[in-house]
mmCIF file of C-alpha atoms and ligand atoms in Angstrom:
data_model
loop_
_atom_site.group_PDB
_atom_site.id
_atom_site.type_symbol
_atom_site.label_atom_id
_atom_site.label_comp_id
_atom_site.label_asym_id
_atom_site.label_seq_id
_atom_site.Cartn_x
_atom_site.Cartn_y
_atom_site.Cartn_z
ATOM 1 C CA UNK A 1 -14.901 15.410 -13.063
ATOM 2 C CA UNK A 2 -14.955 13.185 -16.099
ATOM 3 C CA UNK A 3 -14.743 9.407 -15.934
ATOM 4 C CA UNK A 4 -12.741 9.300 -19.142
ATOM 5 C CA UNK A 5 -9.821 11.344 -17.825
ATOM 6 C CA UNK A 6 -6.560 9.451 -17.697
ATOM 7 C CA UNK A 7 -4.805 8.988 -14.338
ATOM 8 C CA UNK A 8 -2.460 12.005 -14.533
ATOM 9 C CA UNK A 9 -5.459 14.292 -15.094
ATOM 10 C CA UNK A 10 -7.615 12.636 -12.417
ATOM 11 C CA UNK A 11 -4.776 13.064 -9.919
ATOM 12 C CA UNK A 12 -4.713 16.836 -10.420
ATOM 13 C CA UNK A 13 -8.452 17.559 -10.782
ATOM 14 C CA UNK A 14 -10.404 14.475 -9.632
ATOM 15 C CA UNK A 15 -12.731 14.913 -6.660
ATOM 16 C CA UNK A 16 -12.198 18.677 -6.268
ATOM 17 C CA UNK A 17 -14.995 20.446 -4.331
ATOM 18 C CA UNK A 18 -14.387 24.122 -4.987
ATOM 19 C CA UNK A 19 -15.987 26.489 -2.445
ATOM 20 C CA UNK A 20 -17.747 29.786 -3.196
ATOM 21 C CA UNK A 21 -14.320 31.494 -3.089
ATOM 22 C CA UNK A 22 -13.030 29.671 -6.164
ATOM 23 C CA UNK A 23 -9.714 28.666 -4.609
ATOM 24 C CA UNK A 24 -7.137 27.009 -6.902
ATOM 25 C CA UNK A 25 -5.766 24.615 -4.301
ATOM 26 C CA UNK A 26 -8.198 22.405 -2.396
ATOM 27 C CA UNK A 27 -9.421 23.889 0.900
ATOM 28 C CA UNK A 28 -8.663 22.301 4.271
ATOM 29 C CA UNK A 29 -11.861 22.015 6.277
ATOM 30 C CA UNK A 30 -10.519 21.602 9.809
ATOM 31 C CA UNK A 31 -13.820 21.023 11.531
ATOM 32 C CA UNK A 32 -15.076 18.263 13.789
ATOM 33 C CA UNK A 33 -18.754 18.931 13.255
ATOM 34 C CA UNK A 34 -21.355 20.635 11.058
ATOM 35 C CA UNK A 35 -24.300 22.895 11.834
ATOM 36 C CA UNK A 36 -27.823 22.463 10.490
ATOM 37 C CA UNK A 37 -30.222 25.148 9.356
ATOM 38 C CA UNK A 38 -33.063 23.730 11.428
ATOM 39 C CA UNK A 39 -33.962 20.884 13.743
ATOM 40 C CA UNK A 40 -35.859 19.337 10.838
ATOM 41 C CA UNK A 41 -32.713 19.520 8.667
ATOM 42 C CA UNK A 42 -30.709 17.731 11.385
ATOM 43 C CA UNK A 43 -33.371 15.029 11.627
ATOM 44 C CA UNK A 44 -33.386 14.525 7.845
ATOM 45 C CA UNK A 45 -29.583 14.346 7.709
ATOM 46 C CA UNK A 46 -29.484 11.716 10.451
ATOM 47 C CA UNK A 47 -32.210 9.701 8.741
ATOM 48 C CA UNK A 48 -30.124 9.717 5.581
ATOM 49 C CA UNK A 49 -32.895 11.537 3.664
ATOM 50 C CA UNK A 50 -30.611 14.431 2.697
ATOM 51 C CA UNK A 51 -26.987 14.478 1.612
ATOM 52 C CA UNK A 52 -24.407 16.097 3.836
ATOM 53 C CA UNK A 53 -21.871 15.666 6.571
ATOM 54 C CA UNK A 54 -22.750 14.751 10.149
ATOM 55 C CA UNK A 55 -19.500 14.386 12.051
ATOM 56 C CA UNK A 56 -15.873 14.313 10.917
ATOM 57 C CA UNK A 57 -15.361 10.760 12.240
ATOM 58 C CA UNK A 58 -17.881 9.697 9.562
ATOM 59 C CA UNK A 59 -16.617 11.922 6.753
ATOM 60 C CA UNK A 60 -15.708 15.532 5.937
ATOM 61 C CA UNK A 61 -15.119 17.674 2.831
ATOM 62 C CA UNK A 62 -11.306 17.536 2.502
ATOM 63 C CA UNK A 63 -11.321 13.791 3.189
ATOM 64 C CA UNK A 64 -14.124 13.453 0.641
ATOM 65 C CA UNK A 65 -11.944 15.043 -2.046
ATOM 66 C CA UNK A 66 -9.096 12.656 -1.239
ATOM 67 C CA UNK A 67 -11.443 9.652 -1.261
ATOM 68 C CA UNK A 68 -13.042 10.681 -4.575
ATOM 69 C CA UNK A 69 -9.648 11.262 -6.192
ATOM 70 C CA UNK A 70 -8.490 7.825 -5.029
ATOM 71 C CA UNK A 71 -11.696 6.249 -6.413
ATOM 72 C CA UNK A 72 -11.077 7.909 -9.787
ATOM 73 C CA UNK A 73 -7.515 6.590 -9.872
ATOM 74 C CA UNK A 74 -8.356 3.082 -8.735
ATOM 75 C CA UNK A 75 -11.635 2.631 -10.605
ATOM 76 C CA UNK A 76 -13.456 1.996 -7.301
ATOM 77 C CA UNK A 77 -16.972 3.057 -6.317
ATOM 78 C CA UNK A 78 -16.176 3.936 -2.704
ATOM 79 C CA UNK A 79 -13.191 4.818 -0.540
ATOM 80 C CA UNK A 80 -12.654 5.505 3.154
ATOM 81 C CA UNK A 81 -9.597 7.435 4.325
ATOM 82 C CA UNK A 82 -7.868 6.245 7.493
ATOM 83 C CA UNK A 83 -5.301 7.664 9.895
ATOM 84 C CA UNK A 84 -2.607 5.162 8.834
ATOM 85 C CA UNK A 85 -2.051 2.256 6.498
ATOM 86 C CA UNK A 86 -2.450 -0.166 9.388
ATOM 87 C CA UNK A 87 -5.826 1.356 10.310
ATOM 88 C CA UNK A 88 -6.877 0.642 6.707
ATOM 89 C CA UNK A 89 -5.602 -2.956 6.735
ATOM 90 C CA UNK A 90 -7.111 -3.747 10.152
ATOM 91 C CA UNK A 91 -10.495 -2.241 9.257
ATOM 92 C CA UNK A 92 -10.620 -3.891 5.813
ATOM 93 C CA UNK A 93 -10.038 -7.324 7.333
ATOM 94 C CA UNK A 94 -11.842 -7.199 10.688
ATOM 95 C CA UNK A 95 -14.997 -5.464 9.408
ATOM 96 C CA UNK A 96 -15.930 -8.527 7.345
ATOM 97 C CA UNK A 97 -15.128 -11.471 9.631
ATOM 98 C CA UNK A 98 -16.446 -12.859 12.901
ATOM 99 C CA UNK A 99 -15.499 -15.591 15.361
ATOM 100 C CA UNK A 100 -15.414 -18.932 13.561
ATOM 101 C CA UNK A 101 -14.336 -17.478 10.205
ATOM 102 C CA UNK A 102 -11.040 -18.308 8.486
ATOM 103 C CA UNK A 103 -8.531 -16.096 6.665
ATOM 104 C CA UNK A 104 -5.889 -17.296 4.198
ATOM 105 C CA UNK A 105 -2.959 -14.890 3.867
ATOM 106 C CA UNK A 106 0.350 -14.905 2.044
ATOM 107 C CA UNK A 107 3.136 -15.320 4.599
ATOM 108 C CA UNK A 108 5.226 -12.596 2.943
ATOM 109 C CA UNK A 109 3.454 -9.602 4.482
ATOM 110 C CA UNK A 110 4.459 -6.236 5.903
ATOM 111 C CA UNK A 111 5.343 -6.985 9.573
ATOM 112 C CA UNK A 112 2.329 -5.294 11.190
ATOM 113 C CA UNK A 113 -0.068 -6.831 8.632
ATOM 114 C CA UNK A 114 1.262 -10.255 9.519
ATOM 115 C CA UNK A 115 0.711 -9.492 13.240
ATOM 116 C CA UNK A 116 -2.941 -8.540 12.563
ATOM 117 C CA UNK A 117 -3.794 -11.846 10.852
ATOM 118 C CA UNK A 118 -1.406 -14.164 12.721
ATOM 119 C CA UNK A 119 -1.679 -12.801 16.290
ATOM 120 C CA UNK A 120 -4.614 -10.383 16.658
ATOM 121 C CA UNK A 121 -7.331 -12.154 14.643
ATOM 122 C CA UNK A 122 -6.996 -15.513 16.501
ATOM 123 C CA UNK A 123 -7.621 -13.700 19.831
ATOM 124 C CA UNK A 124 -11.148 -13.079 18.585
ATOM 125 C CA UNK A 125 -11.685 -16.604 17.304
ATOM 126 C CA UNK A 126 -10.788 -15.857 13.681
ATOM 127 C CA UNK A 127 -8.501 -18.555 12.308
ATOM 128 C CA UNK A 128 -5.675 -17.786 9.908
ATOM 129 C CA UNK A 129 -3.503 -19.901 7.622
ATOM 130 C CA UNK A 130 -0.315 -18.401 6.166
ATOM 131 C CA UNK A 131 0.794 -19.785 2.805
ATOM 132 C CA UNK A 132 3.648 -19.361 0.339
ATOM 133 C CA UNK A 133 1.524 -17.186 -1.923
ATOM 134 C CA UNK A 134 3.644 -17.611 -5.050
ATOM 135 C CA UNK A 135 1.944 -20.905 -5.901
ATOM 136 C CA UNK A 136 -1.835 -20.940 -6.485
ATOM 137 C CA UNK A 137 -2.142 -24.555 -5.293
ATOM 138 C CA UNK A 138 -1.081 -23.405 -1.789
ATOM 139 C CA UNK A 139 -4.050 -21.013 -1.648
ATOM 140 C CA UNK A 140 -6.373 -23.753 -2.879
ATOM 141 C CA UNK A 141 -5.100 -26.311 -0.337
ATOM 142 C CA UNK A 142 -5.591 -23.851 2.530
ATOM 143 C CA UNK A 143 -9.310 -23.304 1.798
ATOM 144 C CA UNK A 144 -11.715 -24.480 4.520
ATOM 145 C CA UNK A 145 -15.536 -24.399 4.582
ATOM 146 C CA UNK A 146 -15.323 -21.244 6.766
ATOM 147 C CA UNK A 147 -12.778 -19.327 4.625
ATOM 148 C CA UNK A 148 -14.048 -15.768 4.153
ATOM 149 C CA UNK A 149 -11.022 -13.625 3.256
ATOM 150 C CA UNK A 150 -7.837 -13.959 1.201
ATOM 151 C CA UNK A 151 -5.192 -11.346 2.003
ATOM 152 C CA UNK A 152 -2.004 -10.579 0.112
ATOM 153 C CA UNK A 153 0.468 -7.943 -0.979
ATOM 154 C CA UNK A 154 2.283 -8.078 -4.309
ATOM 155 C CA UNK A 155 5.145 -7.408 -4.837
ATOM 156 C CA UNK A 156 5.999 -8.399 -1.286
ATOM 157 C CA UNK A 157 8.183 -6.729 1.300
ATOM 158 C CA UNK A 158 11.174 -6.990 1.141
ATOM 159 C CA UNK A 159 12.070 -9.670 -1.403
ATOM 160 C CA UNK A 160 9.602 -8.527 -4.082
ATOM 161 C CA UNK A 161 7.879 -11.868 -4.644
ATOM 162 C CA UNK A 162 4.894 -11.589 -6.952
ATOM 163 C CA UNK A 163 1.471 -13.199 -6.450
ATOM 164 C CA UNK A 164 -1.000 -13.972 -9.237
ATOM 165 C CA UNK A 165 -3.869 -11.699 -8.137
ATOM 166 C CA UNK A 166 -6.295 -12.838 -10.871
ATOM 167 C CA UNK A 167 -5.594 -16.476 -9.950
ATOM 168 C CA UNK A 168 -6.268 -15.898 -6.245
ATOM 169 C CA UNK A 169 -9.443 -13.960 -7.135
ATOM 170 C CA UNK A 170 -10.718 -16.893 -9.234
ATOM 171 C CA UNK A 171 -10.266 -19.253 -6.262
ATOM 172 C CA UNK A 172 -11.984 -16.802 -3.921
ATOM 173 C CA UNK A 173 -14.959 -16.356 -6.241
ATOM 174 C CA UNK A 174 -15.482 -20.142 -6.357
ATOM 175 C CA UNK A 175 -16.144 -20.147 -2.593
ATOM 176 C CA UNK A 176 -17.660 -16.656 -2.198
ATOM 177 C CA UNK A 177 -14.646 -15.291 -0.292
ATOM 178 C CA UNK A 178 -13.252 -11.761 -0.686
ATOM 179 C CA UNK A 179 -9.715 -10.858 -1.771
ATOM 180 C CA UNK A 180 -8.036 -7.949 0.014
ATOM 181 C CA UNK A 181 -4.892 -6.641 -1.723
ATOM 182 C CA UNK A 182 -2.370 -4.394 0.015
ATOM 183 C CA UNK A 183 -1.169 -2.574 -3.115
ATOM 184 C CA UNK A 184 1.486 -0.343 -1.527
ATOM 185 C CA UNK A 185 4.556 -1.816 -3.203
ATOM 186 C CA UNK A 186 3.025 -1.826 -6.693
ATOM 187 C CA UNK A 187 1.507 1.692 -6.345
ATOM 188 C CA UNK A 188 -1.852 2.547 -7.985
ATOM 189 C CA UNK A 189 0.096 3.638 -11.072
ATOM 190 C CA UNK A 190 1.431 0.162 -11.900
ATOM 191 C CA UNK A 191 -1.199 -2.278 -10.666
ATOM 192 C CA UNK A 192 -5.010 -2.231 -10.513
ATOM 193 C CA UNK A 193 -6.112 -5.107 -8.256
ATOM 194 C CA UNK A 194 -9.852 -4.405 -8.749
ATOM 195 C CA UNK A 195 -9.456 -4.864 -12.531
ATOM 196 C CA UNK A 196 -7.640 -8.142 -11.805
ATOM 197 C CA UNK A 197 -10.644 -9.390 -9.811
ATOM 198 C CA UNK A 198 -9.727 -8.426 -6.228
ATOM 199 C CA UNK A 199 -12.635 -7.092 -4.148
ATOM 200 C CA UNK A 200 -10.922 -4.673 -1.767
ATOM 201 C CA UNK A 201 -7.701 -2.628 -2.142
ATOM 202 C CA UNK A 202 -5.841 -1.005 0.745
ATOM 203 C CA UNK A 203 -2.976 1.483 0.785
ATOM 204 C CA UNK A 204 -0.632 2.946 3.280
ATOM 205 C CA UNK A 205 -0.793 6.483 1.849
ATOM 206 C CA UNK A 206 2.243 7.182 4.024
ATOM 207 C CA UNK A 207 4.349 5.698 1.230
ATOM 208 C CA UNK A 208 4.211 6.815 -2.424
ATOM 209 C CA UNK A 209 0.924 8.743 -2.113
ATOM 210 C CA UNK A 210 2.383 11.244 0.354
ATOM 211 C CA UNK A 211 5.855 10.437 -0.930
ATOM 212 C CA UNK A 212 7.471 13.341 0.834
ATOM 213 C CA UNK A 213 7.861 12.035 4.373
ATOM 214 C CA UNK A 214 5.164 14.220 5.958
ATOM 215 C CA UNK A 215 2.033 12.305 6.900
ATOM 216 C CA UNK A 216 0.738 8.921 7.973
ATOM 217 C CA UNK A 217 -2.412 7.883 6.160
ATOM 218 C CA UNK A 218 -4.310 5.013 4.608
ATOM 219 C CA UNK A 219 -7.256 4.273 2.349
ATOM 220 C CA UNK A 220 -9.660 1.379 1.720
ATOM 221 C CA UNK A 221 -11.323 1.054 -1.720
ATOM 222 C CA UNK A 222 -14.103 -1.243 -2.894
ATOM 223 C CA UNK A 223 -17.626 -1.304 -4.321
ATOM 224 C CA UNK A 224 -20.602 0.451 -2.701
ATOM 225 C CA UNK A 225 -22.327 -2.776 -1.694
ATOM 226 C CA UNK A 226 -19.301 -4.135 0.188
ATOM 227 C CA UNK A 227 -18.674 -0.798 1.892
ATOM 228 C CA UNK A 228 -22.314 -0.422 2.971
ATOM 229 C CA UNK A 229 -22.637 -3.976 4.218
ATOM 230 C CA UNK A 230 -19.247 -4.379 5.884
ATOM 231 C CA UNK A 231 -17.146 -1.269 6.333
ATOM 232 C CA UNK A 232 -19.589 1.597 6.925
ATOM 233 C CA UNK A 233 -20.591 0.860 10.531
ATOM 234 C CA UNK A 234 -17.131 -0.418 11.514
ATOM 235 C CA UNK A 235 -15.527 2.775 10.153
ATOM 236 C CA UNK A 236 -18.028 5.137 11.779
ATOM 237 C CA UNK A 237 -18.024 3.526 15.194
ATOM 238 C CA UNK A 238 -14.414 2.409 15.738
ATOM 239 C CA UNK A 239 -12.959 5.733 14.566
ATOM 240 C CA UNK A 240 -9.947 5.170 12.272
ATOM 241 C CA UNK A 241 -10.752 8.450 10.417
ATOM 242 C CA UNK A 242 -8.022 10.538 8.797
ATOM 243 C CA UNK A 243 -7.340 14.126 9.864
ATOM 244 C CA UNK A 244 -8.491 16.652 7.205
ATOM 245 C CA UNK A 245 -5.029 18.198 7.346
ATOM 246 C CA UNK A 246 -3.540 14.841 6.337
ATOM 247 C CA UNK A 247 -6.123 14.488 3.562
ATOM 248 C CA UNK A 248 -4.927 17.829 2.206
ATOM 249 C CA UNK A 249 -1.228 16.841 2.191
ATOM 250 C CA UNK A 250 -2.208 13.603 0.443
ATOM 251 C CA UNK A 251 -4.236 15.491 -2.192
ATOM 252 C CA UNK A 252 -1.066 17.456 -2.941
ATOM 253 C CA UNK A 253 0.880 14.165 -2.996
ATOM 254 C CA UNK A 254 -1.522 12.635 -5.516
ATOM 255 C CA UNK A 255 -0.980 15.543 -7.943
ATOM 256 C CA UNK A 256 2.668 14.573 -8.439
ATOM 257 C CA UNK A 257 2.357 10.806 -7.878
ATOM 258 C CA UNK A 258 2.824 9.728 -11.528
ATOM 259 C CA UNK A 259 5.866 11.994 -11.975
ATOM 260 C CA UNK A 260 7.512 10.739 -8.805
ATOM 261 C CA UNK A 261 6.772 7.063 -9.448
ATOM 262 C CA UNK A 262 8.140 7.381 -12.984
ATOM 263 C CA UNK A 263 11.440 8.864 -11.813
ATOM 264 C CA UNK A 264 11.704 6.455 -8.849
ATOM 265 C CA UNK A 265 11.130 3.513 -11.185
ATOM 266 C CA UNK A 266 13.694 4.721 -13.688
ATOM 267 C CA UNK A 267 16.212 5.132 -10.852
ATOM 268 C CA UNK A 268 15.359 1.731 -9.341
ATOM 269 C CA UNK A 269 15.683 -0.099 -12.644
ATOM 270 C CA UNK A 270 19.022 1.529 -13.532
ATOM 271 C CA UNK A 271 20.439 0.891 -10.050
ATOM 272 C CA UNK A 272 19.206 -2.733 -10.246
ATOM 273 C CA UNK A 273 20.989 -3.225 -13.581
ATOM 274 C CA UNK A 274 24.165 -1.573 -12.261
ATOM 275 C CA UNK A 275 24.243 -3.652 -9.061
ATOM 276 C CA UNK A 276 23.474 -6.941 -10.852
ATOM 277 C CA UNK A 277 26.864 -6.655 -12.605
ATOM 278 C CA UNK A 278 28.903 -5.955 -9.446
ATOM 279 C CA UNK A 279 31.131 -8.772 -8.108
ATOM 280 C CA UNK A 280 30.221 -8.057 -4.448
ATOM 281 C CA UNK A 281 26.515 -8.498 -5.200
ATOM 282 C CA UNK A 282 25.160 -12.069 -5.126
ATOM 283 C CA UNK A 283 21.736 -11.270 -6.507
ATOM 284 C CA UNK A 284 19.362 -8.441 -7.370
ATOM 285 C CA UNK A 285 15.599 -8.977 -7.301
ATOM 286 C CA UNK A 286 13.705 -6.407 -9.346
ATOM 287 C CA UNK A 287 10.251 -6.940 -10.862
ATOM 288 C CA UNK A 288 11.235 -5.045 -14.015
ATOM 289 C CA UNK A 289 14.148 -7.376 -14.856
ATOM 290 C CA UNK A 290 13.925 -10.422 -17.118
ATOM 291 C CA UNK A 291 15.648 -12.532 -14.419
ATOM 292 C CA UNK A 292 12.888 -11.886 -11.859
ATOM 293 C CA UNK A 293 11.703 -15.375 -10.748
ATOM 294 C CA UNK A 294 8.106 -14.574 -11.739
ATOM 295 C CA UNK A 295 8.704 -12.285 -14.715
ATOM 296 C CA UNK A 296 5.691 -13.851 -16.506
ATOM 297 C CA UNK A 297 3.233 -12.792 -13.761
ATOM 298 C CA UNK A 298 4.853 -9.340 -13.560
ATOM 299 C CA UNK A 299 4.233 -8.920 -17.293
ATOM 300 C CA UNK A 300 0.622 -10.082 -16.889
ATOM 301 C CA UNK A 301 -0.470 -7.856 -14.009
ATOM 302 C CA UNK A 302 1.907 -4.894 -13.652
ATOM 303 C CA UNK A 303 2.282 -1.897 -15.974
ATOM 304 C CA UNK A 304 5.776 -1.080 -14.716
ATOM 305 C CA UNK A 305 8.676 -2.427 -12.690
ATOM 306 C CA UNK A 306 8.932 -1.156 -9.136
ATOM 307 C CA UNK A 307 10.349 1.702 -7.133
ATOM 308 C CA UNK A 308 11.997 -0.883 -4.845
ATOM 309 C CA UNK A 309 14.963 -3.177 -5.319
ATOM 310 C CA UNK A 310 16.024 -6.131 -3.138
ATOM 311 C CA UNK A 311 19.791 -6.612 -3.092
ATOM 312 C CA UNK A 312 21.675 -9.616 -1.699
ATOM 313 C CA UNK A 313 25.328 -8.927 -0.839
ATOM 314 C CA UNK A 314 27.910 -11.722 -0.853
ATOM 315 C CA UNK A 315 29.495 -10.589 2.412
ATOM 316 C CA UNK A 316 26.418 -11.103 4.655
ATOM 317 C CA UNK A 317 25.410 -8.731 7.451
ATOM 318 C CA UNK A 318 28.878 -7.156 7.663
ATOM 319 C CA UNK A 319 28.792 -6.177 3.995
ATOM 320 C CA UNK A 320 25.157 -4.997 4.256
ATOM 321 C CA UNK A 321 26.011 -2.711 7.170
ATOM 322 C CA UNK A 322 29.206 -1.440 5.492
ATOM 323 C CA UNK A 323 27.282 -0.575 2.316
ATOM 324 C CA UNK A 324 24.567 1.308 4.208
ATOM 325 C CA UNK A 325 27.081 3.222 6.316
ATOM 326 C CA UNK A 326 29.165 4.191 3.264
ATOM 327 C CA UNK A 327 26.223 5.539 1.234
ATOM 328 C CA UNK A 328 26.044 9.307 1.230
ATOM 329 C CA UNK A 329 22.918 10.395 -0.700
ATOM 330 C CA UNK A 330 20.923 7.245 0.099
ATOM 331 C CA UNK A 331 19.688 7.456 3.697
ATOM 332 C CA UNK A 332 19.208 4.575 6.132
ATOM 333 C CA UNK A 333 15.466 4.381 6.865
ATOM 334 C CA UNK A 334 12.765 1.728 6.993
ATOM 335 C CA UNK A 335 10.253 3.975 5.181
ATOM 336 C CA UNK A 336 9.663 3.670 1.435
ATOM 337 C CA UNK A 337 8.138 5.470 -1.520
ATOM 338 C CA UNK A 338 9.799 8.742 -0.491
ATOM 339 C CA UNK A 339 11.329 11.429 -2.734
ATOM 340 C CA UNK A 340 14.587 10.622 -0.912
ATOM 341 C CA UNK A 341 16.313 7.301 -1.641
ATOM 342 C CA UNK A 342 16.166 5.086 1.443
ATOM 343 C CA UNK A 343 17.846 1.791 2.287
ATOM 344 C CA UNK A 344 17.126 -0.696 5.059
ATOM 345 C CA UNK A 345 18.435 -4.010 6.409
ATOM 346 C CA UNK A 346 15.235 -6.062 6.923
ATOM 347 C CA UNK A 347 16.792 -8.794 9.123
ATOM 348 C CA UNK A 348 17.676 -6.288 11.869
ATOM 349 C CA UNK A 349 14.813 -3.801 11.392
ATOM 350 C CA UNK A 350 11.455 -4.437 9.680
ATOM 351 C CA UNK A 351 11.682 -8.239 9.960
ATOM 352 C CA UNK A 352 13.633 -8.575 13.231
ATOM 353 C CA UNK A 353 10.618 -10.094 15.058
ATOM 354 C CA UNK A 354 10.427 -13.115 12.755
ATOM 355 C CA UNK A 355 12.241 -16.348 13.627
ATOM 356 C CA UNK A 356 15.393 -17.169 11.648
ATOM 357 C CA UNK A 357 13.382 -19.891 9.933
ATOM 358 C CA UNK A 358 10.537 -17.546 8.909
ATOM 359 C CA UNK A 359 13.079 -15.056 7.566
ATOM 360 C CA UNK A 360 14.816 -17.790 5.560
ATOM 361 C CA UNK A 361 11.428 -18.806 4.055
ATOM 362 C CA UNK A 362 11.008 -15.246 2.811
ATOM 363 C CA UNK A 363 14.502 -15.174 1.330
ATOM 364 C CA UNK A 364 15.791 -12.613 3.848
ATOM 365 C CA UNK A 365 19.406 -13.226 4.837
ATOM 366 C CA UNK A 366 22.038 -11.180 6.655
ATOM 367 C CA UNK A 367 23.187 -9.863 3.298
ATOM 368 C CA UNK A 368 19.752 -8.636 2.150
ATOM 369 C CA UNK A 369 19.116 -4.894 1.856
ATOM 370 C CA UNK A 370 16.017 -3.176 0.435
ATOM 371 C CA UNK A 371 16.362 0.027 -1.543
ATOM 372 C CA UNK A 372 13.488 2.448 -2.045
ATOM 373 C CA UNK A 373 14.629 4.630 -4.936
ATOM 374 C CA UNK A 374 13.932 8.352 -4.636
ATOM 375 C CA UNK A 375 13.601 11.015 -7.308
ATOM 376 C CA UNK A 376 17.229 12.222 -7.244
ATOM 377 C CA UNK A 377 19.432 12.300 -10.366
ATOM 378 C CA UNK A 378 20.052 8.749 -11.569
ATOM 379 C CA UNK A 379 23.790 9.186 -12.128
ATOM 380 C CA UNK A 380 24.309 10.653 -8.663
ATOM 381 C CA UNK A 381 22.652 7.594 -7.132
ATOM 382 C CA UNK A 382 24.701 5.145 -9.213
ATOM 383 C CA UNK A 383 27.892 7.004 -8.302
ATOM 384 C CA UNK A 384 26.849 6.822 -4.635
ATOM 385 C CA UNK A 385 26.428 3.034 -4.860
ATOM 386 C CA UNK A 386 29.739 2.679 -6.734
ATOM 387 C CA UNK A 387 31.719 4.583 -4.091
ATOM 388 C CA UNK A 388 29.949 2.783 -1.232
ATOM 389 C CA UNK A 389 30.479 -0.697 -2.731
ATOM 390 C CA UNK A 390 34.194 0.079 -3.109
ATOM 391 C CA UNK A 391 34.314 0.413 0.698
ATOM 392 C CA UNK A 392 32.681 -2.990 1.302
ATOM 393 C CA UNK A 393 35.096 -5.856 2.034
ATOM 394 C CA UNK A 394 33.978 -8.747 -0.125
HETATM 395 C C1 PLP B 401 3.893 0.816 5.474
HETATM 396 C C2 PLP B 401 3.036 -0.301 5.069
HETATM 397 C C3 PLP B 401 1.879 -0.605 5.790
HETATM 398 C C4 PLP B 401 1.455 0.166 7.024
HETATM 399 O O1 PLP B 401 1.226 1.501 6.772
HETATM 400 P P1 PLP B 401 1.357 2.680 7.868
HETATM 401 O O2 PLP B 401 0.928 3.888 7.142
HETATM 402 O O3 PLP B 401 2.779 2.695 8.319
HETATM 403 O O4 PLP B 401 0.442 2.318 8.997
HETATM 404 C C5 PLP B 401 1.106 -1.664 5.352
HETATM 405 N N1 PLP B 401 1.462 -2.403 4.283
HETATM 406 C C6 PLP B 401 2.573 -2.150 3.578
HETATM 407 C C7 PLP B 401 2.922 -3.000 2.408
HETATM 408 C C8 PLP B 401 3.397 -1.087 3.937
HETATM 409 O O5 PLP B 401 4.515 -0.840 3.225
#
């Protein structure tokens, strides 16, 4: 593996551990444990004097390949694979705080992420302040003497707000706090939070990294020092480890990630432009468009637009439901990053647990739908939207 390889090459070859059989495709090592040549060898392994695996909850060869490939892509020193994106988020946050500490998080978070910081963390005496993350002064005002972690996603779900990651990292560094970025919506192809100054990056690999609707998975990436001091023991002893079978499907997913994200982004941007001109559409929010409210920050920190589009219909919930029901190729599903185009109505699905007021703060109305563009033919998707919109009563 060469450090100078560009992402598309890393994603096909990075991290490969070829066995004595010389297999082309990475092997799946479905084993819980490992055997030692002698009692002395076992002792040395446990003491950390020799390299090698001990138990699959700690690490195993197929997972190792996935973790190394993710490190190569992200420019991180260490990675730990987890059974789901939420296992990654929960571990990344809880492993570094204790009772009496304070977290500042952007209020626009994936629903389960918001539950972890807003509801779970306070049960263990960890305080949390939610802020409108679009404005740096809100992060600064929320800082307390015990603030240890800043947590954000950018672009956000579902209204694709953008947060200045480098700005938040500067504030965190002034007080010795760590910035955790959930980089799912941006994908590792378009945004590199570690280069922007963030300390820890987490993914739900369930989304673009698998990208084909097969597996749940997650990954946490950071530097060796942070992993050794914070994550290592938490990860080994609480058991969020990924199945080696999942690691294998995700290795296959990574091989085609740049191709899929490119086609999804092209589809998303063309659909966004098409919908922005339609009379039944009040507004389209797309990070790749000049009319995105934070187009300047998008240009500063993202290499591409997005595979997602937020669409606001003039006719409210009735129009949003009619559009979804009339779409043929685009399926109704709350997942995202898939090869198949998927659409969802956040107010009645992913964000149904929020109060009306909290939804309004995030810009989610009855007429809001979120599209995750797939890799289908662009013209087929635009034709699908055209025929479906014709069936919506304005
Ligand atoms: C899906 C998602 C998660 C949770 O991931 P799972 O794999 O479903 O556990 C976390 N954050 C964001 C932004 C997501 O889209």
